[in-house]
PDB file of C-alpha atoms in Angstrom:
ATOM      1  CA  MET B1045     125.251 158.214 275.694  1.00 97.00           C
ATOM      2  CA  ARG B1046     126.518 161.659 274.826  1.00 98.00           C
ATOM      3  CA  ILE B1047     124.726 164.255 276.897  1.00 98.00           C
ATOM      4  CA  LEU B1048     124.682 168.046 276.257  1.00 98.00           C
ATOM      5  CA  VAL B1049     123.524 170.236 279.160  1.00 98.00           C
ATOM      6  CA  LEU B1050     122.477 173.749 278.109  1.00 95.00           C
ATOM      7  CA  GLY B1051     123.934 176.080 280.736  1.00 90.00           C
ATOM      8  CA  ALA B1052     125.953 175.425 283.813  1.00 91.00           C
ATOM      9  CA  GLY B1053     123.864 177.516 286.240  1.00 90.00           C
ATOM     10  CA  GLY B1054     121.753 176.448 289.175  1.00 92.00           C
ATOM     11  CA  ILE B1055     119.796 173.715 287.443  1.00 94.00           C
ATOM     12  CA  GLY B1056     121.930 172.603 284.551  1.00 95.00           C
ATOM     13  CA  GLY B1057     125.110 172.873 286.538  1.00 96.00           C
ATOM     14  CA  TYR B1058     123.673 170.874 289.416  1.00 96.00           C
ATOM     15  CA  PHE B1059     122.255 167.980 287.474  1.00 98.00           C
ATOM     16  CA  GLY B1060     124.913 168.055 284.803  1.00 97.00           C
ATOM     17  CA  GLY B1061     127.655 168.246 287.446  1.00 97.00           C
ATOM     18  CA  ARG B1062     126.283 165.263 289.323  1.00 97.00           C
ATOM     19  CA  LEU B1063     126.048 163.279 286.096  1.00 98.00           C
ATOM     20  CA  ALA B1064     129.643 164.156 285.089  1.00 98.00           C
ATOM     21  CA  ALA B1065     130.943 163.294 288.549  1.00 97.00           C
ATOM     22  CA  ALA B1066     129.195 159.885 288.188  1.00 97.00           C
ATOM     23  CA  GLY B1067     131.149 159.214 285.019  1.00 97.00           C
ATOM     24  CA  ARG B1068     128.555 160.108 282.417  1.00 98.00           C
ATOM     25  CA  ASP B1069     129.631 161.655 279.121  1.00 98.00           C
ATOM     26  CA  VAL B1070     128.454 165.204 279.799  1.00 98.00           C
ATOM     27  CA  THR B1071     129.323 168.459 277.925  1.00 98.00           C
ATOM     28  CA  PHE B1072     128.100 171.837 279.004  1.00 97.00           C
ATOM     29  CA  LEU B1073     126.945 174.388 276.386  1.00 96.00           C
ATOM     30  CA  VAL B1074     127.837 177.732 277.860  1.00 94.00           C
ATOM     31  CA  ARG B1075     128.497 181.330 276.933  1.00 93.00           C
ATOM     32  CA  PRO B1076     132.162 182.402 276.373  1.00 94.00           C
ATOM     33  CA  ARG B1077     132.340 184.267 279.719  1.00 92.00           C
ATOM     34  CA  ARG B1078     130.980 181.331 281.694  1.00 92.00           C
ATOM     35  CA  ALA B1079     133.369 179.003 279.754  1.00 94.00           C
ATOM     36  CA  GLU B1080     136.326 181.108 280.815  1.00 94.00           C
ATOM     37  CA  MET B1081     135.275 181.010 284.481  1.00 93.00           C
ATOM     38  CA  LEU B1082     134.725 177.253 284.412  1.00 94.00           C
ATOM     39  CA  ARG B1083     138.150 176.658 282.827  1.00 94.00           C
ATOM     40  CA  GLU B1084     139.788 178.704 285.513  1.00 94.00           C
ATOM     41  CA  ARG B1085     137.904 177.475 288.534  1.00 94.00           C
ATOM     42  CA  GLY B1086     136.117 174.306 287.547  1.00 96.00           C
ATOM     43  CA  LEU B1087     132.476 173.540 288.405  1.00 96.00           C
ATOM     44  CA  SER B1088     131.654 173.361 292.104  1.00 96.00           C
ATOM     45  CA  ILE B1089     128.532 172.234 293.846  1.00 96.00           C
ATOM     46  CA  SER B1090     127.984 172.835 297.550  1.00 96.00           C
ATOM     47  CA  SER B1091     125.240 170.612 298.835  1.00 95.00           C
ATOM     48  CA  PRO B1092     124.041 169.123 302.181  1.00 94.00           C
ATOM     49  CA  LEU B1093     123.871 165.882 300.263  1.00 94.00           C
ATOM     50  CA  GLY B1094     127.512 165.991 299.199  1.00 93.00           C
ATOM     51  CA  ASP B1095     129.779 168.427 297.450  1.00 95.00           C
ATOM     52  CA  VAL B1096     131.074 168.038 293.874  1.00 96.00           C
ATOM     53  CA  HIS B1097     134.041 169.672 292.147  1.00 96.00           C
ATOM     54  CA  LEU B1098     134.889 169.079 288.503  1.00 96.00           C
ATOM     55  CA  ALA B1099     138.278 170.498 287.857  1.00 96.00           C
ATOM     56  CA  MET B1100     138.005 170.288 284.060  1.00 95.00           C
ATOM     57  CA  PRO B1101     134.361 169.981 282.972  1.00 96.00           C
ATOM     58  CA  SER B1102     133.803 169.369 279.240  1.00 97.00           C
ATOM     59  CA  LEU B1103     132.651 172.658 277.688  1.00 97.00           C
ATOM     60  CA  VAL B1104     131.539 173.869 274.320  1.00 96.00           C
ATOM     61  CA  THR B1105     130.243 177.312 273.048  1.00 95.00           C
ATOM     62  CA  ALA B1106     127.529 177.684 270.450  1.00 94.00           C
ATOM     63  CA  ASP B1107     129.970 178.330 267.618  1.00 94.00           C
ATOM     64  CA  GLN B1108     131.783 175.102 268.408  1.00 94.00           C
ATOM     65  CA  LEU B1109     128.836 172.733 268.090  1.00 94.00           C
ATOM     66  CA  ALA B1110     129.371 170.427 265.175  1.00 88.00           C
ATOM     67  CA  GLN B1111     127.501 167.170 265.689  1.00 92.00           C
ATOM     68  CA  PRO B1112     124.346 165.834 267.313  1.00 97.00           C
ATOM     69  CA  TYR B1113     124.136 164.514 270.876  1.00 98.00           C
ATOM     70  CA  ASP B1114     122.002 161.661 272.126  1.00 98.00           C
ATOM     71  CA  LEU B1115     120.345 163.731 274.863  1.00 98.00           C
ATOM     72  CA  VAL B1116     120.047 167.531 275.320  1.00 98.00           C
ATOM     73  CA  ILE B1117     119.016 168.657 278.846  1.00 98.00           C
ATOM     74  CA  LEU B1118     117.459 172.062 278.531  1.00 97.00           C
ATOM     75  CA  SER B1119     117.513 174.083 281.773  1.00 92.00           C
ATOM     76  CA  CYS B1120     117.348 177.705 280.690  1.00 91.00           C
ATOM     77  CA  LYS B1121     114.896 180.313 281.837  1.00 91.00           C
ATOM     78  CA  ALA B1122     111.769 180.740 279.637  1.00 93.00           C
ATOM     79  CA  TYR B1123     112.865 184.223 278.538  1.00 94.00           C
ATOM     80  CA  ASP B1124     116.095 182.722 277.107  1.00 94.00           C
ATOM     81  CA  LEU B1125     114.408 179.864 275.357  1.00 95.00           C
ATOM     82  CA  GLU B1126     114.386 181.246 271.742  1.00 94.00           C
ATOM     83  CA  ASP B1127     118.129 182.141 271.946  1.00 94.00           C
ATOM     84  CA  ALA B1128     118.770 178.714 273.467  1.00 94.00           C
ATOM     85  CA  MET B1129     116.999 176.924 270.643  1.00 95.00           C
ATOM     86  CA  ARG B1130     119.084 178.718 268.098  1.00 94.00           C
ATOM     87  CA  SER B1131     122.287 177.925 269.930  1.00 93.00           C
ATOM     88  CA  LEU B1132     121.642 174.231 270.387  1.00 93.00           C
ATOM     89  CA  ALA B1133     120.211 173.540 266.916  1.00 94.00           C
ATOM     90  CA  PRO B1134     123.438 171.961 265.557  1.00 95.00           C
ATOM     91  CA  SER B1135     123.373 169.520 268.452  1.00 96.00           C
ATOM     92  CA  VAL B1136     119.965 168.089 267.598  1.00 97.00           C
ATOM     93  CA  GLY B1137     119.855 165.290 265.062  1.00 96.00           C
ATOM     94  CA  SER B1138     117.154 162.852 263.968  1.00 95.00           C
ATOM     95  CA  GLU B1139     117.787 160.589 266.999  1.00 96.00           C
ATOM     96  CA  THR B1140     118.304 163.328 269.612  1.00 97.00           C
ATOM     97  CA  ALA B1141     116.038 163.508 272.644  1.00 98.00           C
ATOM     98  CA  ILE B1142     115.428 166.866 274.246  1.00 98.00           C
ATOM     99  CA  LEU B1143     114.612 166.923 277.957  1.00 98.00           C
ATOM    100  CA  PRO B1144     113.303 170.354 279.012  1.00 98.00           C
ATOM    101  CA  LEU B1145     113.222 171.289 282.732  1.00 97.00           C
ATOM    102  CA  LEU B1146     111.425 174.557 282.398  1.00 96.00           C
ATOM    103  CA  ASN B1147     108.357 175.572 284.423  1.00 95.00           C
ATOM    104  CA  GLY B1148     104.905 175.640 282.921  1.00 96.00           C
ATOM    105  CA  VAL B1149     104.027 173.993 279.626  1.00 97.00           C
ATOM    106  CA  ALA B1150     104.235 176.819 276.994  1.00 96.00           C
ATOM    107  CA  HIS B1151     107.787 175.835 276.046  1.00 97.00           C
ATOM    108  CA  ILE B1152     106.668 172.451 274.776  1.00 97.00           C
ATOM    109  CA  GLU B1153     104.901 173.931 271.725  1.00 95.00           C
ATOM    110  CA  LEU B1154     107.864 176.102 270.857  1.00 96.00           C
ATOM    111  CA  LEU B1155     110.264 173.144 271.066  1.00 97.00           C
ATOM    112  CA  GLU B1156     107.906 170.983 268.963  1.00 97.00           C
ATOM    113  CA  GLN B1157     107.779 173.661 266.268  1.00 96.00           C
ATOM    114  CA  GLN B1158     111.575 173.842 266.153  1.00 96.00           C
ATOM    115  CA  PHE B1159     112.600 170.226 266.551  1.00 97.00           C
ATOM    116  CA  GLY B1160     109.474 168.062 266.064  1.00 96.00           C
ATOM    117  CA  ALA B1161     107.149 166.475 268.592  1.00 96.00           C
ATOM    118  CA  SER B1162     108.939 163.136 268.749  1.00 95.00           C
ATOM    119  CA  ALA B1163     112.185 164.783 269.873  1.00 97.00           C
ATOM    120  CA  VAL B1164     110.683 166.449 272.888  1.00 98.00           C
ATOM    121  CA  LEU B1165     110.222 164.616 276.162  1.00 98.00           C
ATOM    122  CA  GLY B1166     108.415 165.781 279.203  1.00 98.00           C
ATOM    123  CA  GLY B1167     110.427 166.780 282.288  1.00 98.00           C
ATOM    124  CA  THR B1168     110.326 168.635 285.532  1.00 97.00           C
ATOM    125  CA  CYS B1169     112.512 169.002 288.588  1.00 96.00           C
ATOM    126  CA  TYR B1170     112.174 169.961 292.197  1.00 92.00           C
ATOM    127  CA  ILE B1171     115.294 171.562 293.550  1.00 91.00           C
ATOM    128  CA  SER B1172     116.355 174.881 295.141  1.00 89.00           C
ATOM    129  CA  THR B1173     119.717 176.195 294.054  1.00 91.00           C
ATOM    130  CA  THR B1174     121.501 179.512 293.696  1.00 87.00           C
ATOM    131  CA  ALA B1175     124.703 180.437 291.921  1.00 86.00           C
ATOM    132  CA  GLN B1176     127.289 182.452 293.859  1.00 87.00           C
ATOM    133  CA  PRO B1177     129.373 185.252 292.264  1.00 84.00           C
ATOM    134  CA  ASP B1178     132.350 182.860 292.052  1.00 86.00           C
ATOM    135  CA  GLY B1179     130.190 180.431 290.083  1.00 88.00           C
ATOM    136  CA  THR B1180     129.654 177.895 292.895  1.00 94.00           C
ATOM    137  CA  ILE B1181     126.219 176.266 292.759  1.00 95.00           C
ATOM    138  CA  VAL B1182     124.672 176.198 296.248  1.00 95.00           C
ATOM    139  CA  HIS B1183     122.092 173.488 296.841  1.00 94.00           C
ATOM    140  CA  MET B1184     119.748 174.951 299.476  1.00 89.00           C
ATOM    141  CA  ASN B1185     117.886 171.887 300.799  1.00 87.00           C
ATOM    142  CA  ASP B1186     117.746 168.085 300.567  1.00 88.00           C
ATOM    143  CA  MET B1187     115.476 167.862 297.509  1.00 92.00           C
ATOM    144  CA  HIS B1188     116.908 167.143 294.134  1.00 96.00           C
ATOM    145  CA  ARG B1189     114.369 165.237 292.058  1.00 97.00           C
ATOM    146  CA  LEU B1190     114.350 165.117 288.267  1.00 98.00           C
ATOM    147  CA  THR B1191     111.265 163.475 286.611  1.00 98.00           C
ATOM    148  CA  LEU B1192     111.089 162.532 282.983  1.00 98.00           C
ATOM    149  CA  GLY B1193     108.783 160.623 280.637  1.00 98.00           C
ATOM    150  CA  ASP B1194     107.374 160.291 277.220  1.00 96.00           C
ATOM    151  CA  ARG B1195     104.499 162.760 276.775  1.00 95.00           C
ATOM    152  CA  THR B1196     102.368 160.097 275.126  1.00 92.00           C
ATOM    153  CA  GLY B1197     102.279 158.163 278.394  1.00 91.00           C
ATOM    154  CA  VAL B1198     103.881 155.116 276.769  1.00 90.00           C
ATOM    155  CA  THR B1199     107.344 154.430 278.121  1.00 89.00           C
ATOM    156  CA  SER B1200     109.623 153.712 275.140  1.00 92.00           C
ATOM    157  CA  SER B1201     112.980 151.948 275.138  1.00 95.00           C
ATOM    158  CA  ARG B1202     114.582 155.288 274.411  1.00 95.00           C
ATOM    159  CA  VAL B1203     113.178 156.909 277.513  1.00 97.00           C
ATOM    160  CA  GLU B1204     114.112 153.846 279.603  1.00 97.00           C
ATOM    161  CA  ALA B1205     117.710 154.131 278.356  1.00 98.00           C
ATOM    162  CA  ILE B1206     117.797 157.813 279.262  1.00 98.00           C
ATOM    163  CA  HIS B1207     116.434 157.041 282.726  1.00 98.00           C
ATOM    164  CA  ARG B1208     119.217 154.470 283.233  1.00 97.00           C
ATOM    165  CA  GLN B1209     121.807 157.130 282.361  1.00 97.00           C
ATOM    166  CA  LEU B1210     120.274 159.570 284.889  1.00 98.00           C
ATOM    167  CA  SER B1211     119.899 156.983 287.674  1.00 97.00           C
ATOM    168  CA  GLY B1212     122.586 156.413 290.211  1.00 96.00           C
ATOM    169  CA  ALA B1213     124.128 159.840 289.652  1.00 97.00           C
ATOM    170  CA  GLY B1214     123.635 161.341 293.080  1.00 95.00           C
ATOM    171  CA  PHE B1215     120.154 162.701 292.617  1.00 97.00           C
ATOM    172  CA  ASP B1216     116.626 161.277 292.445  1.00 97.00           C
ATOM    173  CA  ALA B1217     115.787 160.313 288.837  1.00 98.00           C
ATOM    174  CA  VAL B1218     112.147 159.328 288.376  1.00 98.00           C
ATOM    175  CA  LEU B1219     110.611 157.728 285.282  1.00 98.00           C
ATOM    176  CA  SER B1220     106.918 158.639 284.913  1.00 97.00           C
ATOM    177  CA  ASP B1221     104.171 157.503 282.645  1.00 95.00           C
ATOM    178  CA  ARG B1222     102.115 160.611 283.455  1.00 96.00           C
ATOM    179  CA  ILE B1223     104.731 163.284 282.901  1.00 98.00           C
ATOM    180  CA  VAL B1224     102.342 165.865 281.393  1.00 98.00           C
ATOM    181  CA  GLN B1225     100.264 165.666 284.612  1.00 98.00           C
ATOM    182  CA  ASN B1226     103.487 165.965 286.628  1.00 98.00           C
ATOM    183  CA  MET B1227     104.312 169.169 284.705  1.00 98.00           C
ATOM    184  CA  TRP B1228     100.895 170.645 285.464  1.00 98.00           C
ATOM    185  CA  ASP B1229     101.225 169.654 289.107  1.00 98.00           C
ATOM    186  CA  LYS B1230     104.458 171.599 289.388  1.00 98.00           C
ATOM    187  CA  TRP B1231     103.050 174.510 287.416  1.00 98.00           C
ATOM    188  CA  VAL B1232     100.182 174.917 289.892  1.00 99.00           C
ATOM    189  CA  PHE B1233     102.638 174.631 292.720  1.00 98.00           C
ATOM    190  CA  ILE B1234     105.013 177.259 291.196  1.00 97.00           C
ATOM    191  CA  ALA B1235     102.242 179.653 290.156  1.00 98.00           C
ATOM    192  CA  SER B1236     100.687 179.526 293.609  1.00 99.00           C
ATOM    193  CA  SER B1237     103.879 179.874 295.651  1.00 98.00           C
ATOM    194  CA  ALA B1238     105.694 182.328 293.321  1.00 98.00           C
ATOM    195  CA  GLY B1239     102.479 184.295 292.791  1.00 98.00           C
ATOM    196  CA  MET B1240     101.831 184.836 296.523  1.00 99.00           C
ATOM    197  CA  THR B1241     105.466 185.537 297.592  1.00 98.00           C
ATOM    198  CA  CYS B1242     105.932 187.984 294.792  1.00 98.00           C
ATOM    199  CA  LEU B1243     102.578 189.711 295.371  1.00 98.00           C
ATOM    200  CA  MET B1244     103.258 190.070 299.073  1.00 98.00           C
ATOM    201  CA  ARG B1245     107.018 190.663 298.521  1.00 98.00           C
ATOM    202  CA  SER B1246     107.638 188.447 301.528  1.00 98.00           C
ATOM    203  CA  SER B1247     108.369 184.929 302.775  1.00 97.00           C
ATOM    204  CA  ILE B1248     105.403 182.556 303.134  1.00 98.00           C
ATOM    205  CA  GLY B1249     105.540 182.878 306.902  1.00 98.00           C
ATOM    206  CA  ASP B1250     105.423 186.627 306.851  1.00 98.00           C
ATOM    207  CA  TYR B1251     102.350 186.871 304.696  1.00 99.00           C
ATOM    208  CA  VAL B1252     100.623 184.152 306.731  1.00 99.00           C
ATOM    209  CA  SER B1253     101.346 186.288 309.859  1.00 98.00           C
ATOM    210  CA  ALA B1254      99.868 189.272 308.038  1.00 98.00           C
ATOM    211  CA  GLY B1255      96.551 187.445 307.627  1.00 98.00           C
ATOM    212  CA  ALA B1256      96.865 186.455 303.948  1.00 98.00           C
ATOM    213  CA  THR B1257      96.178 182.727 304.388  1.00 98.00           C
ATOM    214  CA  SER B1258      92.737 182.842 302.726  1.00 98.00           C
ATOM    215  CA  LEU B1259      94.164 184.840 299.849  1.00 98.00           C
ATOM    216  CA  ALA B1260      96.874 182.215 299.259  1.00 98.00           C
ATOM    217  CA  SER B1261      94.257 179.454 299.400  1.00 98.00           C
ATOM    218  CA  GLN B1262      92.122 181.307 296.814  1.00 98.00           C
ATOM    219  CA  LEU B1263      95.146 181.622 294.502  1.00 99.00           C
ATOM    220  CA  VAL B1264      95.622 177.856 294.734  1.00 99.00           C
ATOM    221  CA  ASP B1265      91.951 177.288 293.890  1.00 99.00           C
ATOM    222  CA  GLU B1266      92.300 179.500 290.808  1.00 99.00           C
ATOM    223  CA  CYS B1267      95.303 177.643 289.542  1.00 99.00           C
ATOM    224  CA  VAL B1268      93.741 174.241 290.212  1.00 99.00           C
ATOM    225  CA  SER B1269      90.614 175.257 288.304  1.00 99.00           C
ATOM    226  CA  VAL B1270      92.674 176.095 285.203  1.00 99.00           C
ATOM    227  CA  ALA B1271      94.422 172.719 285.350  1.00 99.00           C
ATOM    228  CA  THR B1272      91.115 170.953 285.684  1.00 99.00           C
ATOM    229  CA  ALA B1273      89.601 172.776 282.789  1.00 99.00           C
ATOM    230  CA  ALA B1274      92.626 171.898 280.677  1.00 98.00           C
ATOM    231  CA  GLY B1275      92.060 168.196 281.470  1.00 98.00           C
ATOM    232  CA  HIS B1276      94.853 167.863 284.018  1.00 98.00           C
ATOM    233  CA  SER B1277      93.044 167.700 287.395  1.00 98.00           C
ATOM    234  CA  LEU B1278      95.330 167.500 290.394  1.00 98.00           C
ATOM    235  CA  ASP B1279      94.503 164.741 292.853  1.00 97.00           C
ATOM    236  CA  ASP B1280      93.346 165.694 296.323  1.00 98.00           C
ATOM    237  CA  ALA B1281      96.673 164.894 297.949  1.00 98.00           C
ATOM    238  CA  GLU B1282      98.544 167.128 295.518  1.00 97.00           C
ATOM    239  CA  VAL B1283      96.151 170.014 296.095  1.00 98.00           C
ATOM    240  CA  ALA B1284      96.486 169.564 299.828  1.00 98.00           C
ATOM    241  CA  ASN B1285     100.257 169.652 299.503  1.00 97.00           C
ATOM    242  CA  VAL B1286     100.295 172.903 297.565  1.00 98.00           C
ATOM    243  CA  ARG B1287      97.810 174.457 299.946  1.00 99.00           C
ATOM    244  CA  SER B1288      99.807 173.422 302.903  1.00 98.00           C
ATOM    245  CA  PHE B1289     103.031 174.739 301.437  1.00 97.00           C
ATOM    246  CA  VAL B1290     101.716 178.253 300.690  1.00 98.00           C
ATOM    247  CA  THR B1291      99.879 178.594 304.003  1.00 98.00           C
ATOM    248  CA  LYS B1292     102.536 177.270 306.416  1.00 98.00           C
ATOM    249  CA  ALA B1293     102.996 179.510 309.421  1.00 98.00           C
ATOM    250  CA  GLY B1294     106.542 180.379 310.205  1.00 97.00           C
ATOM    251  CA  SER B1295     107.900 179.327 306.802  1.00 96.00           C
ATOM    252  CA  THR B1296     110.974 181.347 305.860  1.00 94.00           C
ATOM    253  CA  ILE B1297     110.756 180.256 302.227  1.00 92.00           C
ATOM    254  CA  LYS B1298     111.034 182.858 299.493  1.00 92.00           C
ATOM    255  CA  THR B1299     110.582 181.601 295.942  1.00 93.00           C
ATOM    256  CA  SER B1300     113.289 182.077 293.285  1.00 91.00           C
ATOM    257  CA  MET B1301     111.093 184.545 291.410  1.00 96.00           C
ATOM    258  CA  LEU B1302     110.889 186.776 294.485  1.00 97.00           C
ATOM    259  CA  ARG B1303     114.649 186.530 294.981  1.00 93.00           C
ATOM    260  CA  ASP B1304     115.028 187.608 291.306  1.00 95.00           C
ATOM    261  CA  ILE B1305     112.760 190.598 291.907  1.00 97.00           C
ATOM    262  CA  GLU B1306     114.726 191.557 294.987  1.00 97.00           C
ATOM    263  CA  ASN B1307     117.918 191.404 292.932  1.00 94.00           C
ATOM    264  CA  GLY B1308     116.502 193.382 290.037  1.00 96.00           C
ATOM    265  CA  ALA B1309     116.761 190.408 287.659  1.00 96.00           C
ATOM    266  CA  PRO B1310     114.457 189.307 284.830  1.00 97.00           C
ATOM    267  CA  ILE B1311     111.608 186.973 285.819  1.00 97.00           C
ATOM    268  CA  GLU B1312     109.459 184.286 284.210  1.00 97.00           C
ATOM    269  CA  ALA B1313     106.253 186.193 284.693  1.00 97.00           C
ATOM    270  CA  ASP B1314     104.674 185.285 281.315  1.00 97.00           C
ATOM    271  CA  GLN B1315     105.631 181.602 281.378  1.00 97.00           C
ATOM    272  CA  ILE B1316     104.426 180.988 284.929  1.00 98.00           C
ATOM    273  CA  ILE B1317     101.595 183.481 285.513  1.00 98.00           C
ATOM    274  CA  GLY B1318     100.689 185.091 282.221  1.00 98.00           C
ATOM    275  CA  ASP B1319     100.119 181.743 280.424  1.00 98.00           C
ATOM    276  CA  MET B1320      97.938 180.538 283.354  1.00 98.00           C
ATOM    277  CA  VAL B1321      95.791 183.684 283.068  1.00 98.00           C
ATOM    278  CA  ARG B1322      95.438 183.314 279.313  1.00 98.00           C
ATOM    279  CA  ARG B1323      94.356 179.704 279.643  1.00 98.00           C
ATOM    280  CA  ALA B1324      91.844 180.664 282.303  1.00 98.00           C
ATOM    281  CA  ALA B1325      90.384 183.283 279.919  1.00 98.00           C
ATOM    282  CA  SER B1326      90.068 180.686 277.156  1.00 98.00           C
ATOM    283  CA  PHE B1327      87.899 178.639 279.511  1.00 98.00           C
ATOM    284  CA  SER B1328      86.013 181.739 280.733  1.00 98.00           C
ATOM    285  CA  LEU B1329      87.252 181.123 284.297  1.00 98.00           C
ATOM    286  CA  PRO B1330      87.448 184.064 286.729  1.00 97.00           C
ATOM    287  CA  THR B1331      90.902 184.515 288.171  1.00 97.00           C
ATOM    288  CA  PRO B1332      90.885 187.721 290.221  1.00 98.00           C
ATOM    289  CA  ILE B1333      93.932 186.956 292.316  1.00 98.00           C
ATOM    290  CA  LEU B1334      95.994 185.569 289.396  1.00 98.00           C
ATOM    291  CA  SER B1335      95.136 188.690 287.450  1.00 98.00           C
ATOM    292  CA  VAL B1336      96.381 190.943 290.224  1.00 98.00           C
ATOM    293  CA  VAL B1337      99.591 188.882 290.415  1.00 99.00           C
ATOM    294  CA  GLN B1338     100.077 189.258 286.662  1.00 98.00           C
ATOM    295  CA  ALA B1339      99.621 192.993 286.801  1.00 98.00           C
ATOM    296  CA  HIS B1340     102.017 193.224 289.733  1.00 98.00           C
ATOM    297  CA  LEU B1341     104.704 191.266 287.908  1.00 98.00           C
ATOM    298  CA  LYS B1342     104.127 193.216 284.667  1.00 98.00           C
ATOM    299  CA  SER B1343     104.511 196.459 286.599  1.00 98.00           C
ATOM    300  CA  TYR B1344     107.894 195.227 287.927  1.00 98.00           C
ATOM    301  CA  GLU B1345     109.027 194.275 284.365  1.00 98.00           C
ATOM    302  CA  ILE B1346     107.967 197.685 282.962  1.00 98.00           C
ATOM    303  CA  GLY B1347     109.871 199.543 285.695  1.00 97.00           C
ATOM    304  CA  ARG B1348     112.906 197.349 285.260  1.00 97.00           C
ATOM    305  CA  ALA B1349     112.971 197.936 281.518  1.00 97.00           C
ATOM    306  CA  ARG B1350     112.751 201.654 282.048  1.00 96.00           C
ATOM    307  CA  ARG B1351     115.626 201.612 284.508  1.00 96.00           C
ATOM    308  CA  LEU B1352     117.794 199.623 282.237  1.00 95.00           C
ATOM    309  CA  ALA B1353     117.084 201.942 279.346  1.00 95.00           C
ATOM    310  CA  ALA B1354     117.919 205.074 281.354  1.00 88.00           C
TER     311      ALA B1354
END
């Protein structure tokens, strides 16, 4: 199976690197500057679960794409999605499966419009990584789970074949018959945790110490209510897990969105928070905390745009 991984950053580089190290036929679609760095230094993963170094990863730039792949793993940020779809278009044929690992669900409709519903699988991942200035991908904990499935809920032979390719490659590959629910579960988790850490501009433990536990719990409730109204109710154990995570005393965790804000980088405010607020409005659900989070993140984006334009 010929696999194209869009990007070689924290997500694509990690899962694609593991797959390539396990002998899978993996090519990375990267920008020219990243291609130059990878040709000089190779692709390196530093992980508590085992390091990986690919001296000569297979690389391609958008202008070099000439034929379809069997599987495209899409791991870009939401704000790069439209450019990504244009870049990878030559790699998508009538039999190509696209596995997106973006947060939220808004990207699914865009991908369907471009490539057709049958091409687009459901996918999500739980992993914390960061890319160092030298290009090394640092895996920050012991979680590296990738879940995929057919969005119809029926596991096809195509999806089973993809799962076999992903299995045994040094990370947890899970085949799900409820992948859309899995995506909503993660969206509620990300919106709650990123929303609170960004609003408070602190780690979870710091805002808990500051007395914001009930605020965090209310944010979870708002996100859960949107999922329920959309027909994707989280089970009690999942809700308890999210609530426990965002109210854990002493937790030093900062979400990747907060780290992006601290570094002056672009953020996925609209995909993760804005879309949740819009869906809440369509169901006439009150979301006072989510709305404050949205305004906070929008204020950051406006200020960042002004600074870049100066």
